[in-house]
Amino acid sequence: IAPLEIKCVIKHLVLLGQLDLDLLNSAIVGFPYSPLDVRDKPSPISYNTLASRDNKLKQSSGQMIVLLKILPFLIDTIKGSDYHSVIIELIEIVQILFAPVICLQTIDRLKILIEEHLNHVKNLFPENNITPKQHYLIHVPSQIKLLGPMIRHMCMRFESKHCFFKQWATKDNFKNVCKSLVKHNQLYESCQNANSNEHPIFSNMCNLGPVSEVKNLPYLKEKARVFLGRDDIQHAVSVKWIILNGNKYICDKTLIVTTVSANNLPEFGLVRKIYVINSSLYCFEFQQQNTVCYERDYMAYKIDTPTLAQANELIQADSRVDFTPYYILTYKSTTYVPVKYYLGDVMERHKSL
């Protein structure tokens, strides 16, 4: 759905002369991607791709997720137009669909958003018929009520495994392809289990970067006593980066959601130090940032770095509001935090605990 609608919008803007495709591709190539997004950096969009009659942008699923996140910044010149509104509506729907926690009120709002969005698309592009996949969007809210958040039963991971089989489908014999692929997968899984102490699916539960000794242990002990209420620190080390449950956090680059403000906005903290205390307790020392507002035109949070010096705080890894690492994006001298999914219900759940 996203490739179809984005392609329609870009194609019409290029034909109307409101968007230069070469400038858009230059912005895609030169965009300051975060360490998390750079591996799925979107490909430039060619004129042949726009001219084709299919609904494809020749981007992978991961690339489309990143493109949706940065697209409001790329098409900033058409802000306020109907084309911009369609893209923002699409991103808003996608962010709710990717949310790990969704309440019933959000599901009802999602249903209204989808109906309004499809009507908006049809009015803006009357020559295009609503495709079956766009129609299926109408049934997504009821599906979420029955099965939970879409992130828990989406097909993206199945497609990833399917790529594994497609790579081998052309290498094995063609008499019985299914049998050959099943046998190869069984051998592959057996080797994965036999050659290591744990299956690779658990390999990213905890990985540590370069380790160094904590030089000022009394300072850390005081921080742990004040913010964690712990006086049992025997030894501690600091690391440059850490991977917890598949999420990578990097010192001086990663933002974490530490708390929820009185205005129901997420408060972000810039990770300054990462500690491993007593070999089992993972903590982040962070500098608190000020969340100004949520900019719907960019589908991102606007933040300010405190001008006055303030003491860093310490938080236990398991005590954060949200476990996704975020990164700062500076655009037109303003600092933003783009998000992958809707945080409203995540914050509500945290406040109820």
Short mmCIF file of C-alpha atoms in Angstrom, two decimals:
data_model
loop_
_atom_site.label_atom_id
_atom_site.label_comp_id
_atom_site.label_asym_id
_atom_site.label_seq_id
_atom_site.Cartn_x
_atom_site.Cartn_y
_atom_site.Cartn_z
CA ILE A 1 0.00 0.00 0.00
CA ALA A 2 2.77 2.43 0.95
CA PRO A 3 4.70 2.00 -2.35
CA LEU A 4 1.47 2.49 -4.32
CA GLU A 5 0.40 5.69 -2.60
CA ILE A 6 3.88 7.22 -2.34
CA LYS A 7 4.46 6.49 -6.02
CA CYS A 8 1.15 8.19 -6.95
CA VAL A 9 1.98 11.27 -4.90
CA ILE A 10 5.55 11.64 -6.18
CA LYS A 11 4.47 11.02 -9.77
CA HIS A 12 1.77 13.69 -9.65
CA LEU A 13 4.07 16.20 -7.93
CA VAL A 14 6.77 15.65 -10.56
CA LEU A 15 4.24 16.06 -13.40
CA LEU A 16 2.84 19.22 -11.81
CA GLY A 17 6.35 20.64 -11.45
CA GLN A 18 6.05 20.93 -7.65
CA LEU A 19 8.81 18.39 -6.99
CA ASP A 20 12.16 17.81 -8.69
CA LEU A 21 12.91 14.06 -8.73
CA ASP A 22 16.67 14.64 -8.97
CA LEU A 23 16.59 16.85 -5.88
CA LEU A 24 14.47 14.25 -4.07
CA ASN A 25 16.97 11.50 -4.91
CA SER A 26 19.85 13.72 -3.78
CA ALA A 27 18.03 14.24 -0.48
CA ILE A 28 17.49 10.48 -0.10
CA VAL A 29 21.17 9.74 -0.77
CA GLY A 30 22.48 12.55 1.44
CA PHE A 31 20.02 12.18 4.32
CA PRO A 32 21.69 11.90 7.78
CA TYR A 33 20.51 8.37 8.56
CA SER A 34 20.82 7.02 12.08
CA PRO A 35 23.08 4.01 12.77
CA LEU A 36 19.87 1.96 12.99
CA ASP A 37 18.42 3.11 9.66
CA VAL A 38 21.56 3.26 7.53
CA ARG A 39 21.47 -0.50 6.88
CA ASP A 40 18.04 -0.07 5.20
CA LYS A 41 18.85 3.16 3.39
CA PRO A 42 16.22 3.70 0.63
CA SER A 43 17.31 3.50 -2.99
CA PRO A 44 16.94 6.49 -5.36
CA ILE A 45 13.69 6.51 -7.36
CA SER A 46 14.25 6.47 -11.12
CA TYR A 47 12.03 8.01 -13.80
CA ASN A 48 11.46 4.52 -15.21
CA THR A 49 10.12 3.37 -11.86
CA LEU A 50 7.63 6.25 -11.76
CA ALA A 51 6.62 5.68 -15.39
CA SER A 52 5.96 1.95 -14.92
CA ARG A 53 2.35 0.80 -14.60
CA ASP A 54 2.93 -1.40 -11.56
CA ASN A 55 2.54 -0.26 -7.96
CA LYS A 56 6.17 -0.77 -6.96
CA LEU A 57 8.93 1.61 -5.89
CA LYS A 58 11.63 -1.09 -6.00
CA GLN A 59 12.31 -0.82 -2.27
CA SER A 60 12.52 -3.65 0.25
CA SER A 61 10.21 -3.75 3.28
CA GLY A 62 12.96 -2.39 5.51
CA GLN A 63 13.69 0.40 3.05
CA MET A 64 10.01 1.37 2.92
CA ILE A 65 9.86 1.62 6.72
CA VAL A 66 12.84 4.02 6.71
CA LEU A 67 11.44 5.95 3.73
CA LEU A 68 8.15 6.50 5.55
CA LYS A 69 10.06 7.79 8.58
CA ILE A 70 12.08 10.37 6.62
CA LEU A 71 9.57 11.25 3.88
CA PRO A 72 7.95 14.21 5.73
CA PHE A 73 11.38 15.88 5.81
CA LEU A 74 11.99 15.15 2.11
CA ILE A 75 8.71 16.67 0.91
CA ASP A 76 8.76 19.64 3.27
CA THR A 77 8.30 22.02 0.30
CA ILE A 78 4.70 20.85 -0.28
CA LYS A 79 3.68 21.12 3.37
CA GLY A 80 0.04 22.12 3.70
CA SER A 81 -1.08 20.61 0.38
CA ASP A 82 -3.48 17.68 -0.06
CA TYR A 83 -0.61 15.51 -1.29
CA HIS A 84 1.31 16.16 1.92
CA SER A 85 -1.80 15.38 3.98
CA VAL A 86 -2.24 12.00 2.27
CA ILE A 87 1.36 11.04 3.11
CA ILE A 88 0.98 12.16 6.73
CA GLU A 89 -2.26 10.16 7.07
CA LEU A 90 -0.53 7.09 5.66
CA ILE A 91 2.40 7.43 8.08
CA GLU A 92 0.02 7.92 11.02
CA ILE A 93 -1.79 4.69 10.13
CA VAL A 94 1.49 2.79 9.72
CA GLN A 95 2.78 4.03 13.07
CA ILE A 96 -0.32 2.73 14.84
CA LEU A 97 -0.02 -0.61 13.02
CA PHE A 98 3.60 -0.98 14.17
CA ALA A 99 2.82 -0.10 17.80
CA PRO A 100 3.60 -2.92 20.27
CA VAL A 101 0.75 -1.79 22.55
CA ILE A 102 -2.67 -0.67 21.29
CA CYS A 103 -5.71 0.19 23.40
CA LEU A 104 -9.32 -0.17 22.26
CA GLN A 105 -9.76 3.60 21.87
CA THR A 106 -6.80 3.69 19.48
CA ILE A 107 -8.32 0.85 17.46
CA ASP A 108 -11.52 2.86 17.07
CA ARG A 109 -9.48 5.89 16.01
CA LEU A 110 -7.54 3.72 13.56
CA LYS A 111 -10.79 2.61 11.93
CA ILE A 112 -11.82 6.23 11.36
CA LEU A 113 -8.35 7.18 10.10
CA ILE A 114 -8.36 4.38 7.52
CA GLU A 115 -11.82 5.28 6.20
CA GLU A 116 -10.95 8.98 5.95
CA HIS A 117 -7.60 8.19 4.33
CA LEU A 118 -9.08 5.94 1.63
CA ASN A 119 -11.71 8.58 0.82
CA HIS A 120 -8.98 11.22 0.64
CA VAL A 121 -6.88 9.05 -1.71
CA LYS A 122 -9.87 8.38 -3.97
CA ASN A 123 -10.77 12.08 -4.14
CA LEU A 124 -7.16 13.06 -4.88
CA PHE A 125 -6.59 10.33 -7.49
CA PRO A 126 -10.05 9.66 -8.99
CA GLU A 127 -8.55 7.86 -11.99
CA ASN A 128 -7.05 5.16 -9.71
CA ASN A 129 -9.20 2.35 -8.38
CA ILE A 130 -8.96 1.27 -4.76
CA THR A 131 -6.86 -1.92 -4.80
CA PRO A 132 -7.75 -5.08 -2.82
CA LYS A 133 -4.87 -4.44 -0.40
CA GLN A 134 -6.17 -0.95 0.30
CA HIS A 135 -9.61 -2.44 0.92
CA TYR A 136 -8.14 -4.98 3.35
CA LEU A 137 -7.04 -2.04 5.52
CA ILE A 138 -10.68 -1.63 6.53
CA HIS A 139 -10.59 -5.04 8.23
CA VAL A 140 -7.32 -4.45 10.10
CA PRO A 141 -8.93 -2.90 13.25
CA SER A 142 -11.14 -5.96 13.76
CA GLN A 143 -8.12 -8.19 13.15
CA ILE A 144 -6.18 -6.35 15.86
CA LYS A 145 -9.07 -6.84 18.30
CA LEU A 146 -8.98 -10.58 17.66
CA LEU A 147 -5.22 -11.21 17.43
CA GLY A 148 -3.53 -8.28 19.15
CA PRO A 149 -1.08 -5.68 17.73
CA MET A 150 -0.15 -6.23 14.09
CA ILE A 151 3.55 -6.31 14.97
CA ARG A 152 2.93 -9.68 16.68
CA HIS A 153 1.51 -11.43 13.62
CA MET A 154 2.80 -9.46 10.62
CA CYS A 155 4.22 -11.29 7.61
CA MET A 156 7.57 -9.44 7.53
CA ARG A 157 9.46 -12.14 9.46
CA PHE A 158 7.85 -14.87 7.36
CA GLU A 159 8.96 -13.03 4.21
CA SER A 160 12.49 -12.90 5.62
CA LYS A 161 12.50 -16.68 6.08
CA HIS A 162 11.00 -17.06 2.62
CA CYS A 163 14.03 -15.26 1.16
CA PHE A 164 16.19 -17.98 2.70
CA PHE A 165 14.25 -20.64 0.77
CA LYS A 166 14.19 -18.64 -2.48
CA GLN A 167 17.98 -18.45 -2.45
CA TRP A 168 18.20 -22.26 -2.32
CA ALA A 169 15.28 -23.03 -4.64
CA THR A 170 17.48 -22.46 -7.70
CA LYS A 171 20.38 -24.53 -6.33
CA ASP A 172 18.69 -27.80 -5.37
CA ASN A 173 17.22 -30.43 -7.68
CA PHE A 174 13.90 -29.68 -9.37
CA LYS A 175 12.36 -33.16 -9.08
CA ASN A 176 10.95 -32.40 -5.62
CA VAL A 177 11.79 -28.83 -4.64
CA CYS A 178 9.77 -28.87 -1.42
CA LYS A 179 11.52 -31.98 -0.13
CA SER A 180 14.95 -30.58 -1.01
CA LEU A 181 14.24 -27.28 0.77
CA VAL A 182 12.84 -28.97 3.88
CA LYS A 183 15.87 -31.29 4.08
CA HIS A 184 18.29 -28.38 3.64
CA ASN A 185 16.53 -26.33 6.33
CA GLN A 186 16.61 -29.29 8.75
CA LEU A 187 20.35 -29.68 8.21
CA TYR A 188 20.86 -25.92 8.59
CA GLU A 189 18.91 -25.76 11.87
CA SER A 190 20.75 -28.84 13.20
CA CYS A 191 24.11 -27.22 12.45
CA GLN A 192 23.02 -24.01 14.18
CA ASN A 193 22.13 -25.95 17.32
CA ALA A 194 25.21 -28.19 17.27
CA ASN A 195 27.91 -25.55 16.71
CA SER A 196 27.09 -23.22 19.60
CA ASN A 197 25.83 -23.25 23.15
CA GLU A 198 22.64 -21.47 22.21
CA HIS A 199 20.52 -21.05 19.09
CA PRO A 200 21.29 -17.91 17.00
CA ILE A 201 17.76 -16.64 17.68
CA PHE A 202 19.01 -15.86 21.20
CA SER A 203 22.42 -14.54 20.13
CA ASN A 204 21.39 -10.87 20.35
CA MET A 205 19.79 -11.04 23.79
CA CYS A 206 22.94 -9.44 25.26
CA ASN A 207 26.10 -8.49 23.39
CA LEU A 208 28.68 -6.08 24.78
CA GLY A 209 30.93 -3.68 22.91
CA PRO A 210 34.45 -2.66 24.00
CA VAL A 211 34.67 -2.97 27.79
CA SER A 212 36.63 -0.71 30.11
CA GLU A 213 37.05 -0.46 33.86
CA VAL A 214 35.02 2.15 35.74
CA LYS A 215 37.66 4.56 37.03
CA ASN A 216 35.41 6.47 39.43
CA LEU A 217 33.52 3.70 41.21
CA PRO A 218 32.45 5.89 44.19
CA TYR A 219 30.70 8.23 41.70
CA LEU A 220 28.77 5.29 40.21
CA LYS A 221 27.91 3.93 43.65
CA GLU A 222 26.42 7.29 44.63
CA LYS A 223 24.41 7.45 41.39
CA ALA A 224 23.11 3.92 41.97
CA ARG A 225 22.14 4.77 45.55
CA VAL A 226 20.28 7.95 44.56
CA PHE A 227 18.50 6.77 41.40
CA LEU A 228 18.26 2.98 41.83
CA GLY A 229 18.19 2.67 45.61
CA ARG A 230 20.99 0.09 45.56
CA ASP A 231 24.02 -0.14 47.84
CA ASP A 232 25.27 -3.57 46.81
CA ILE A 233 27.65 -2.65 43.97
CA GLN A 234 30.70 -4.90 44.12
CA HIS A 235 32.18 -4.27 40.68
CA ALA A 236 31.19 -2.53 37.46
CA VAL A 237 32.42 -1.99 33.91
CA SER A 238 31.43 0.49 31.19
CA VAL A 239 30.88 -0.41 27.54
CA LYS A 240 30.86 1.64 24.33
CA TRP A 241 27.69 -0.05 23.09
CA ILE A 242 25.37 -2.85 24.09
CA ILE A 243 22.77 -5.00 22.34
CA LEU A 244 19.81 -5.97 24.55
CA ASN A 245 17.11 -8.17 23.03
CA GLY A 246 18.18 -7.17 19.53
CA ASN A 247 18.26 -3.41 20.21
CA LYS A 248 21.64 -1.66 19.97
CA TYR A 249 22.42 1.31 22.24
CA ILE A 250 25.49 3.48 21.57
CA CYS A 251 27.06 5.99 23.94
CA ASP A 252 26.61 9.67 22.95
CA LYS A 253 24.33 8.72 20.03
CA THR A 254 21.30 6.81 21.29
CA LEU A 255 18.24 8.35 22.91
CA ILE A 256 16.08 6.37 25.33
CA VAL A 257 12.58 7.13 26.63
CA THR A 258 13.08 7.59 30.36
CA THR A 259 9.73 8.90 31.61
CA VAL A 260 6.43 10.53 30.63
CA SER A 261 5.95 14.27 31.15
CA ALA A 262 2.93 15.97 32.71
CA ASN A 263 1.83 16.89 29.15
CA ASN A 264 1.79 13.18 28.24
CA LEU A 265 4.91 13.52 26.10
CA PRO A 266 7.84 11.09 26.16
CA GLU A 267 10.96 12.45 27.85
CA PHE A 268 14.12 11.41 26.03
CA GLY A 269 17.57 10.97 27.52
CA LEU A 270 20.85 10.99 25.59
CA VAL A 271 22.89 7.98 26.67
CA ARG A 272 26.28 9.11 27.99
CA LYS A 273 27.53 5.95 29.69
CA ILE A 274 26.48 2.31 29.70
CA TYR A 275 27.31 0.27 32.80
CA VAL A 276 27.21 -3.43 33.61
CA ILE A 277 26.97 -3.70 37.39
CA ASN A 278 27.66 -6.95 39.25
CA SER A 279 27.75 -8.75 35.86
CA SER A 280 23.95 -8.78 35.60
CA LEU A 281 22.53 -5.26 36.05
CA TYR A 282 22.50 -3.08 32.91
CA CYS A 283 22.19 0.67 33.45
CA PHE A 284 22.24 3.82 31.33
CA GLU A 285 23.66 7.12 32.50
CA PHE A 286 21.84 9.77 30.47
CA GLN A 287 21.44 13.50 29.96
CA GLN A 288 17.78 14.48 30.07
CA GLN A 289 16.38 16.29 27.02
CA ASN A 290 13.35 18.60 26.95
CA THR A 291 10.47 17.42 24.76
CA VAL A 292 8.76 20.50 23.33
CA CYS A 293 5.89 19.01 21.33
CA TYR A 294 4.88 16.47 18.72
CA GLU A 295 5.24 17.91 15.20
CA ARG A 296 2.57 16.20 13.10
CA ASP A 297 3.94 17.74 9.90
CA TYR A 298 7.09 15.66 10.42
CA MET A 299 5.55 12.85 12.49
CA ALA A 300 8.36 13.34 15.01
CA TYR A 301 8.95 14.80 18.46
CA LYS A 302 10.64 18.18 18.72
CA ILE A 303 13.20 18.34 21.53
CA ASP A 304 15.63 20.84 23.04
CA THR A 305 18.96 20.12 24.70
CA PRO A 306 19.16 21.92 28.08
CA THR A 307 21.38 24.99 27.87
CA LEU A 308 22.28 24.89 31.56
CA ALA A 309 24.59 22.20 32.85
CA GLN A 310 22.73 19.53 34.75
CA ALA A 311 23.73 16.32 36.47
CA ASN A 312 23.34 13.10 34.53
CA GLU A 313 20.82 10.58 35.79
CA LEU A 314 20.96 6.79 36.01
CA ILE A 315 18.24 4.35 34.97
CA GLN A 316 18.02 0.58 34.96
CA ALA A 317 17.57 -0.89 31.46
CA ASP A 318 14.36 -2.69 32.45
CA SER A 319 12.78 0.47 33.93
CA ARG A 320 12.51 2.46 30.71
CA VAL A 321 9.16 3.50 29.23
CA ASP A 322 10.02 2.08 25.81
CA PHE A 323 12.82 -0.27 24.78
CA THR A 324 13.42 1.03 21.25
CA PRO A 325 16.59 3.11 20.71
CA TYR A 326 16.00 6.52 19.11
CA TYR A 327 18.31 8.99 17.40
CA ILE A 328 18.46 12.75 16.99
CA LEU A 329 17.76 14.35 13.61
CA THR A 330 18.68 18.01 13.13
CA TYR A 331 16.62 19.68 10.40
CA LYS A 332 16.61 23.41 9.69
CA SER A 333 18.36 24.14 13.01
CA THR A 334 15.65 22.24 14.89
CA THR A 335 16.15 18.94 16.70
CA TYR A 336 13.66 16.14 16.08
CA VAL A 337 13.26 12.52 17.16
CA PRO A 338 11.56 10.48 14.40
CA VAL A 339 9.62 7.47 15.67
CA LYS A 340 8.79 4.15 14.09
CA TYR A 341 5.50 3.60 15.89
CA TYR A 342 2.82 5.33 17.96
CA LEU A 343 4.01 5.84 21.55
CA GLY A 344 0.74 7.01 23.14
CA ASP A 345 -0.49 3.63 24.35
CA VAL A 346 3.05 2.54 25.33
CA MET A 347 3.22 5.54 27.68
CA GLU A 348 -0.27 4.87 29.05
CA ARG A 349 0.66 1.29 29.83
CA HIS A 350 3.84 2.42 31.59
CA LYS A 351 1.90 4.90 33.75
CA SER A 352 -0.56 2.18 34.76
CA LEU A 353 2.18 -0.15 36.03
#
